[in-house]
Coordinates of C-alpha atoms and ligand atoms in Angstrom, one line a residue:
X3 CA 101.8 74.9 64.4
X4 CA 105.0 73.4 62.8
X5 CA 104.4 71.1 59.8
X6 CA 106.5 68.0 59.3
X7 CA 106.5 65.6 56.3
X8 CA 107.5 62.0 57.2
X9 CA 108.2 59.6 54.4
X10 CA 108.0 55.9 55.1
X11 CA 105.3 56.8 57.6
X12 CA 103.6 53.3 57.4
X13 CA 106.9 51.5 58.2
X14 CA 108.4 50.5 61.5
X15 CA 110.4 53.7 62.3
X16 CA 108.3 56.1 60.3
X17 CA 105.1 55.2 62.2
X18 CA 106.9 55.7 65.6
X19 CA 108.2 59.0 64.4
X20 CA 104.6 60.1 63.4
X21 CA 103.5 59.2 66.9
X22 CA 106.3 61.2 68.5
X23 CA 105.8 64.3 66.4
X24 CA 102.0 64.2 66.9
X25 CA 102.6 64.0 70.7
X26 CA 105.0 67.0 70.5
X27 CA 102.2 69.1 68.9
X28 CA 103.2 69.1 65.3
X29 CA 101.0 68.8 62.2
X30 CA 102.3 65.5 60.7
X31 CA 102.0 64.7 57.0
X32 CA 102.7 61.0 56.4
X33 CA 103.6 59.6 53.0
X34 CA 104.1 56.0 52.0
X35 CA 103.5 53.6 49.1
X36 CA 103.1 50.6 51.4
X37 CA 105.7 48.6 49.5
X38 CA 107.2 47.2 52.8
X39 CA 105.0 49.1 55.2
X40 CA 101.6 48.2 56.8
X41 CA 98.5 50.4 57.0
X42 CA 97.9 48.9 60.5
X43 CA 101.0 50.8 61.8
X44 CA 99.3 54.2 61.3
X45 CA 95.6 53.2 61.4
X46 CA 95.3 54.7 64.9
X47 CA 96.4 58.1 63.5
X48 CA 93.9 58.4 60.6
X49 CA 91.3 60.1 62.7
X50 CA 93.7 62.4 64.4
X51 CA 93.1 66.0 63.4
X52 CA 96.8 66.8 63.2
X53 CA 97.6 63.8 60.9
X54 CA 97.2 63.7 57.1
X55 CA 98.3 60.9 54.9
X56 CA 99.3 60.6 51.2
X57 CA 99.6 57.2 49.5
X58 CA 102.4 58.1 47.2
X59 CA 105.7 56.8 45.8
X60 CA 108.4 59.3 46.6
X61 CA 110.4 58.4 43.5
X62 CA 107.7 60.4 41.6
X63 CA 107.5 64.2 42.0
X64 CA 106.4 65.0 45.6
X65 CA 103.9 67.8 45.9
X66 CA 102.9 69.3 49.3
X67 CA 100.6 72.4 49.5
X68 CA 101.3 75.0 52.1
X69 CA 104.4 75.6 54.3
X70 CA 106.7 72.9 55.6
X71 CA 109.1 73.2 58.4
X72 CA 110.7 69.8 58.5
X73 CA 111.1 66.6 56.4
X74 CA 112.1 63.2 57.7
X75 CA 113.0 61.0 54.8
X76 CA 112.6 57.4 56.0
X77 CA 111.1 55.7 53.0
X78 CA 113.2 52.8 51.9
X79 CA 113.2 49.0 52.2
X80 CA 115.4 48.2 55.2
X81 CA 115.6 44.5 55.6
X82 CA 118.2 42.6 53.6
X83 CA 115.5 40.2 52.4
X84 CA 113.2 43.0 51.3
X85 CA 115.9 44.9 49.4
X86 CA 117.2 41.8 47.7
X87 CA 113.7 41.2 46.4
X88 CA 113.1 44.8 45.3
X89 CA 116.6 46.0 44.4
X90 CA 115.6 48.6 41.8
X91 CA 113.0 50.2 44.1
X92 CA 115.6 50.3 46.8
X93 CA 118.1 52.1 44.5
X94 CA 115.4 54.5 43.3
X95 CA 114.0 55.5 46.7
X96 CA 117.5 56.3 48.0
X97 CA 118.5 58.2 44.9
X98 CA 115.5 59.6 43.0
X99 CA 113.3 59.7 46.1
X100 CA 116.0 61.6 48.1
X101 CA 116.5 64.0 45.1
X102 CA 112.8 64.8 45.1
X103 CA 112.7 65.4 48.9
X104 CA 115.8 67.6 48.8
X105 CA 114.1 69.6 46.0
X106 CA 111.0 70.0 48.2
X107 CA 113.1 71.0 51.2
X108 CA 114.8 73.7 49.0
X109 CA 111.5 75.0 47.6
X110 CA 109.9 75.1 51.1
X111 CA 113.0 76.2 53.0
X112 CA 112.4 73.2 55.2
X113 CA 115.1 71.4 57.2
X114 CA 115.5 67.8 56.1
X115 CA 116.8 64.7 58.0
X116 CA 117.6 61.6 56.0
X117 CA 117.7 58.1 57.4
X118 CA 121.1 56.7 56.6
X119 CA 122.4 53.5 58.0
X120 CA 125.4 51.6 59.5
X121 CA 125.4 49.8 56.1
X122 CA 127.3 52.8 54.7
X123 CA 130.3 51.2 56.6
X124 CA 129.7 47.9 54.7
X125 CA 131.6 45.0 56.2
X126 CA 133.7 47.3 58.4
X127 CA 137.4 46.9 58.9
X128 CA 137.4 49.5 61.7
X129 CA 135.7 48.6 65.0
X130 CA 133.6 50.2 66.6
X131 CA 132.5 52.3 63.7
X132 CA 133.1 56.1 63.9
X133 CA 131.6 58.6 61.6
X134 CA 134.9 59.4 59.9
X135 CA 135.4 55.8 58.7
X136 CA 134.7 55.6 54.9
X137 CA 133.5 52.0 54.9
X138 CA 134.1 48.8 53.1
X139 CA 131.3 48.2 50.6
X140 CA 131.1 45.7 47.7
X141 CA 129.3 47.9 45.1
X142 CA 128.2 45.0 43.0
X143 CA 127.3 42.6 45.8
X144 CA 123.7 41.8 46.7
X145 CA 123.7 44.3 49.5
X146 CA 125.2 47.0 47.2
X147 CA 121.8 48.1 46.1
X148 CA 121.0 49.3 49.6
X149 CA 124.5 50.4 50.7
X150 CA 125.2 52.4 47.6
X151 CA 121.7 54.0 47.5
X152 CA 122.3 55.1 51.1
X153 CA 125.9 56.4 50.3
X154 CA 124.5 58.3 47.3
X155 CA 121.8 59.6 49.6
X156 CA 124.4 61.1 51.9
X157 CA 126.4 62.6 49.0
X158 CA 123.4 64.3 47.4
X159 CA 122.3 65.5 50.8
X160 CA 125.7 67.1 51.5
X161 CA 125.7 68.6 47.9
X162 CA 122.3 70.3 48.6
X163 CA 123.6 71.5 51.9
X164 CA 126.8 73.0 50.4
X165 CA 125.5 74.2 47.0
X166 CA 121.9 75.2 47.9
X167 CA 122.4 75.9 51.6
X168 CA 119.6 73.5 52.5
X169 CA 119.5 72.7 56.2
X170 CA 120.3 69.0 56.3
X171 CA 120.8 66.3 59.0
X172 CA 122.1 62.8 58.4
X173 CA 121.3 60.0 60.9
X174 CA 123.4 56.8 60.6
X175 CA 121.0 54.4 62.1
X176 CA 122.3 51.1 63.6
X177 CA 120.0 48.0 64.0
X178 CA 116.9 49.1 65.7
X179 CA 114.0 46.9 66.9
X180 CA 110.6 47.3 68.5
X181 CA 106.9 46.9 68.0
X182 CA 105.5 47.2 64.4
X183 CA 108.4 45.4 62.7
X184 CA 107.0 43.1 60.1
X185 CA 107.2 39.6 61.5
X186 CA 108.1 38.2 58.1
X187 CA 110.5 40.8 56.9
X188 CA 113.5 38.5 57.6
X189 CA 115.4 40.8 60.0
X190 CA 116.8 38.9 62.9
X191 CA 114.7 40.2 65.7
X192 CA 111.3 39.4 64.1
X193 CA 112.7 36.3 62.5
X194 CA 113.8 34.7 65.8
X195 CA 110.7 35.8 67.8
X196 CA 108.4 34.5 64.9
X197 CA 110.2 31.1 65.0
X198 CA 110.0 30.9 68.8
X199 CA 106.2 31.7 68.8
X200 CA 105.5 29.3 66.0
X201 CA 107.6 26.5 67.6
X202 CA 110.0 26.3 64.8
X203 CA 113.8 25.8 64.8
X204 CA 115.8 29.0 65.2
X205 CA 117.9 29.8 62.1
X206 CA 121.3 31.2 62.9
X207 CA 123.2 32.2 59.7
X208 CA 126.9 31.2 59.5
X209 CA 128.4 30.1 62.8
X210 CA 126.6 33.0 64.5
X211 CA 129.9 34.6 65.4
X212 CA 129.0 37.8 63.6
X213 CA 128.0 40.7 65.9
X214 CA 125.2 43.3 66.0
X215 CA 124.3 46.0 68.5
X216 CA 120.5 46.4 68.9
X217 CA 118.9 49.7 69.8
X218 CA 115.3 49.9 71.2
X219 CA 113.0 52.0 69.1
X220 CA 112.2 54.7 71.7
X221 CA 115.9 55.4 72.2
X222 CA 116.3 55.6 68.4
X223 CA 113.3 58.0 68.0
X224 CA 114.7 60.3 70.8
X225 CA 118.1 60.4 69.0
X226 CA 116.5 61.3 65.7
X227 CA 114.3 63.9 67.3
X228 CA 117.3 65.6 68.9
X229 CA 119.4 65.4 65.7
X230 CA 116.6 67.1 63.7
X231 CA 116.5 70.0 66.2
X232 CA 120.3 70.2 66.6
X233 CA 122.5 72.5 64.4
X234 CA 124.8 69.6 63.3
X235 CA 124.8 69.0 59.5
X236 CA 127.2 66.0 59.3
X237 CA 126.4 62.3 59.8
X238 CA 125.8 61.1 63.4
X239 CA 125.7 57.5 64.5
X240 CA 122.5 56.6 66.4
X241 CA 122.5 53.2 67.9
X242 CA 123.1 51.2 71.1
X243 CA 126.8 50.1 71.5
X244 CA 125.7 46.9 73.5
X245 CA 127.2 44.4 71.1
X246 CA 126.4 40.6 71.0
X247 CA 127.1 37.7 68.6
X248 CA 124.1 36.4 66.8
X249 CA 124.5 33.0 68.4
X250 CA 124.5 34.5 71.9
X251 CA 121.6 36.6 70.9
X252 CA 119.6 33.6 69.8
X253 CA 120.3 32.0 73.2
X254 CA 119.4 35.2 75.1
X255 CA 116.0 35.6 73.5
X256 CA 115.2 31.9 73.9
X257 CA 115.8 32.4 77.6
X258 CA 113.6 35.6 77.7
X259 CA 110.8 33.7 76.0
X260 CA 111.3 30.3 77.8
X261 CA 111.8 28.6 74.4
X262 CA 113.3 25.2 74.1
X263 CA 113.6 24.8 70.3
X264 CA 116.7 23.8 68.5
X265 CA 119.1 26.2 66.9
X266 CA 120.0 25.3 63.3
X267 CA 122.8 26.8 61.3
X268 CA 122.2 28.1 57.7
X269 CA 124.5 29.5 55.2
X270 CA 125.8 33.0 55.9
X271 CA 124.4 35.5 53.3
X272 CA 127.0 37.1 51.0
X273 CA 128.7 40.2 52.4
X274 CA 126.9 39.8 55.7
X275 CA 129.0 42.2 58.0
X276 CA 131.0 40.3 60.5
X277 CA 130.9 42.9 63.2
X278 CA 128.9 46.0 63.9
X279 CA 129.0 48.4 66.8
X280 CA 128.4 52.2 66.8
X281 CA 130.8 54.6 68.4
X282 CA 128.3 57.1 69.8
X283 CA 130.8 59.6 71.2
X284 CA 129.6 62.2 68.7
X285 CA 125.9 61.7 69.5
X286 CA 126.7 62.1 73.2
X287 CA 128.6 65.3 72.5
X288 CA 126.4 67.1 70.0
X289 CA 123.0 65.7 71.0
X290 CA 123.6 64.9 74.7
X291 CA 122.0 61.6 73.8
X292 CA 122.7 58.0 74.6
X293 CA 120.4 55.0 74.7
X294 CA 118.6 54.3 78.0
X295 CA 116.9 50.9 77.4
X296 CA 119.1 47.8 77.7
X297 CA 118.7 44.9 75.3
X298 CA 117.3 42.7 78.0
X299 CA 114.5 45.2 78.8
X300 CA 113.8 46.1 75.2
X301 CA 113.6 42.5 74.0
X302 CA 111.0 41.7 76.7
X303 CA 108.9 44.6 75.5
X304 CA 109.1 43.4 71.9
X305 CA 108.4 39.8 72.8
X306 CA 105.2 41.0 74.6
X307 CA 104.2 42.8 71.3
X308 CA 104.8 39.8 69.0
X309 CA 103.0 37.5 71.4
X310 CA 99.9 39.6 71.1
X311 CA 99.8 39.6 67.3
X312 CA 96.9 38.0 65.5
X313 CA 97.4 34.3 64.5
X314 CA 97.0 35.5 60.9
X315 CA 100.1 37.8 61.2
X316 CA 102.0 35.3 63.2
X317 CA 101.6 32.4 60.7
X318 CA 102.1 34.5 57.6
X319 CA 105.5 32.9 57.2
X320 CA 105.9 33.6 53.5
X321 CA 107.6 36.8 52.5
X322 CA 105.5 39.9 51.5
X323 CA 104.3 39.7 47.9
X324 CA 105.8 42.7 46.0
X325 CA 104.4 41.8 42.6
X326 CA 101.9 44.8 42.4
X327 CA 104.9 47.2 42.9
X328 CA 107.1 45.6 40.3
X329 CA 107.0 46.9 36.7
X330 CA 108.4 44.5 34.1
Ligands
LIG4 P1 110.3 49.6 56.9 O1 110.4 48.8 55.7 O2 109.4 49.2 58.1 O3 109.7 51.1 56.5 C1 110.0 51.7 55.3 C2 108.8 52.4 54.8 O4 109.1 53.1 53.6 C3 107.7 51.4 54.4 O5 106.4 51.7 55.0 C4 107.6 51.4 52.9 O6 106.4 51.1 52.4 C5 108.1 52.8 52.6 N1 108.6 53.1 51.3 C6 109.6 52.4 50.7 N2 109.8 52.8 49.4 C7 108.9 53.9 49.2 C8 108.6 54.8 48.2 N3 109.3 54.7 47.0 N4 107.7 55.7 48.4 C9 107.0 55.8 49.5 N5 107.2 55.0 50.6 C10 108.2 54.0 50.4 O7 111.7 50.0 57.4 P2 112.3 50.7 58.7 O8 113.0 49.8 59.6 O9 111.2 51.5 59.4 O10 113.3 51.7 58.1 C11 113.0 53.1 57.9 C12 114.2 53.8 57.4 O11 115.3 53.7 58.4 C13 114.8 53.3 56.1 O12 115.3 54.4 55.3 C14 116.0 52.5 56.5 O13 117.0 52.4 55.6 C15 116.4 53.2 57.8 N6 117.2 52.4 58.7 C16 116.5 51.5 59.5 C17 117.2 50.7 60.4 C18 116.5 49.7 61.3 O14 117.2 49.0 62.1 N7 115.2 49.7 61.4 C19 118.6 50.7 60.4 C20 119.3 51.5 59.5 C21 118.5 52.4 58.7
LIG5 N1 120.4 36.4 60.9 C1 120.3 35.1 61.3 N2 119.2 34.4 61.2 C2 118.0 34.9 60.7 C3 118.1 36.3 60.2 C4 119.3 37.0 60.3 O1 121.3 34.6 61.8 O2 117.0 34.2 60.6 C5 121.6 37.2 61.0 C6 122.1 37.8 59.7 O3 122.9 36.9 59.0 C7 122.9 39.0 60.3 C8 122.2 39.3 61.6 O4 121.4 38.2 61.9 O5 124.3 38.6 60.6 C9 121.3 40.6 61.5 O6 120.6 40.4 60.3 P1 119.4 41.4 59.9 O7 118.8 40.9 58.7 O8 118.5 41.7 61.0 O9 120.1 42.8 59.5 P2 121.6 43.3 59.1 O10 122.2 43.8 60.4 O11 122.4 42.2 58.5 O12 121.3 44.4 58.1

């Protein structure tokens, strides 16, 4: 039985990856320190004989007994509000955490896939974004803690590949949504659905003319799975090219959910990328992959999920309390 370590296992993407690898017959070792994750995301796996879990911060030495075939390094805050609140943890998990996991991959002769992001392109001057675009990132801006951690992560991964011959894979993940996103993490999909379900105004930042391209979680997981098993060591964009402005998106999901609230405009956060759309020609070529689920269908699925959340989760408006994770 192949053994795979998934970091960030209690998070949105990590928990879906745990499910996928369990269903493919792997032994899955999940690891998470719960800083932005939620135990409920993996509670259904705790009794599974092929799932093991370690509550551990990957910025500290990572020890796994026995053989390991694959590592998927997904631990990292991923929402702009999360990483603005825990900037140093974000920098550490992308740098020190990635270093630890690459060291583990080298020691175990395991293949490692790291979760990079469209944020490596920053506020892109090239559209749509292709893998050979170097990006436009403000290193000292508020988003720099995430963007630069992820850029360093890619660099150290390629260094381990070239210098130590570690088998590495780099997924550049574009905005992905689905069940198990934290309703109060501030990202636009849970933010809008939360507002709709609580009967609040819908907050569009800026004039809403900025664009995003949203990928449904099952498509994302399929792309990552194929990339891990491919023989391609360079970065690959994984996302859905269906692009939309945020204002149009707000109107679209109000229609899906039969909402009649007001849209209110708030200040655009600093360095918020004005446009984002993946060029997925490379993923089509090397992975024979492209997304199958349209935004219209995927958003209905995620709306059904949010609608069934407990009142406690739905009305927990305030942001997650990170104080127990912050050393002063
Ligand atoms: P998430 O916040 O739901 O999950 C991240 C998980 O990592 C959480 O469970 C958190 O507790 C854990 N974690 C963070 N720091 C840790 C540490 N030091 N040690 C152990 N665990 C730690 O976010 P997500 O959306 O599932 O994102 C997962 C990964 O995918 C991240 O690396 C993110 O950068 C990347 N990504 C996601 C998206 C997206 O749209 N969801 C887009 C681009 C990149
Ligand atoms: N956004 C918004 N209202 C919200 C939350 C986000 O208009 O309540 C916008 C945000 O400014 C950005 C886009 O939605 O332009 C996507 O934001 P998100 O936080 O999901 O992730 P990003 O793609 O910026 O990393």
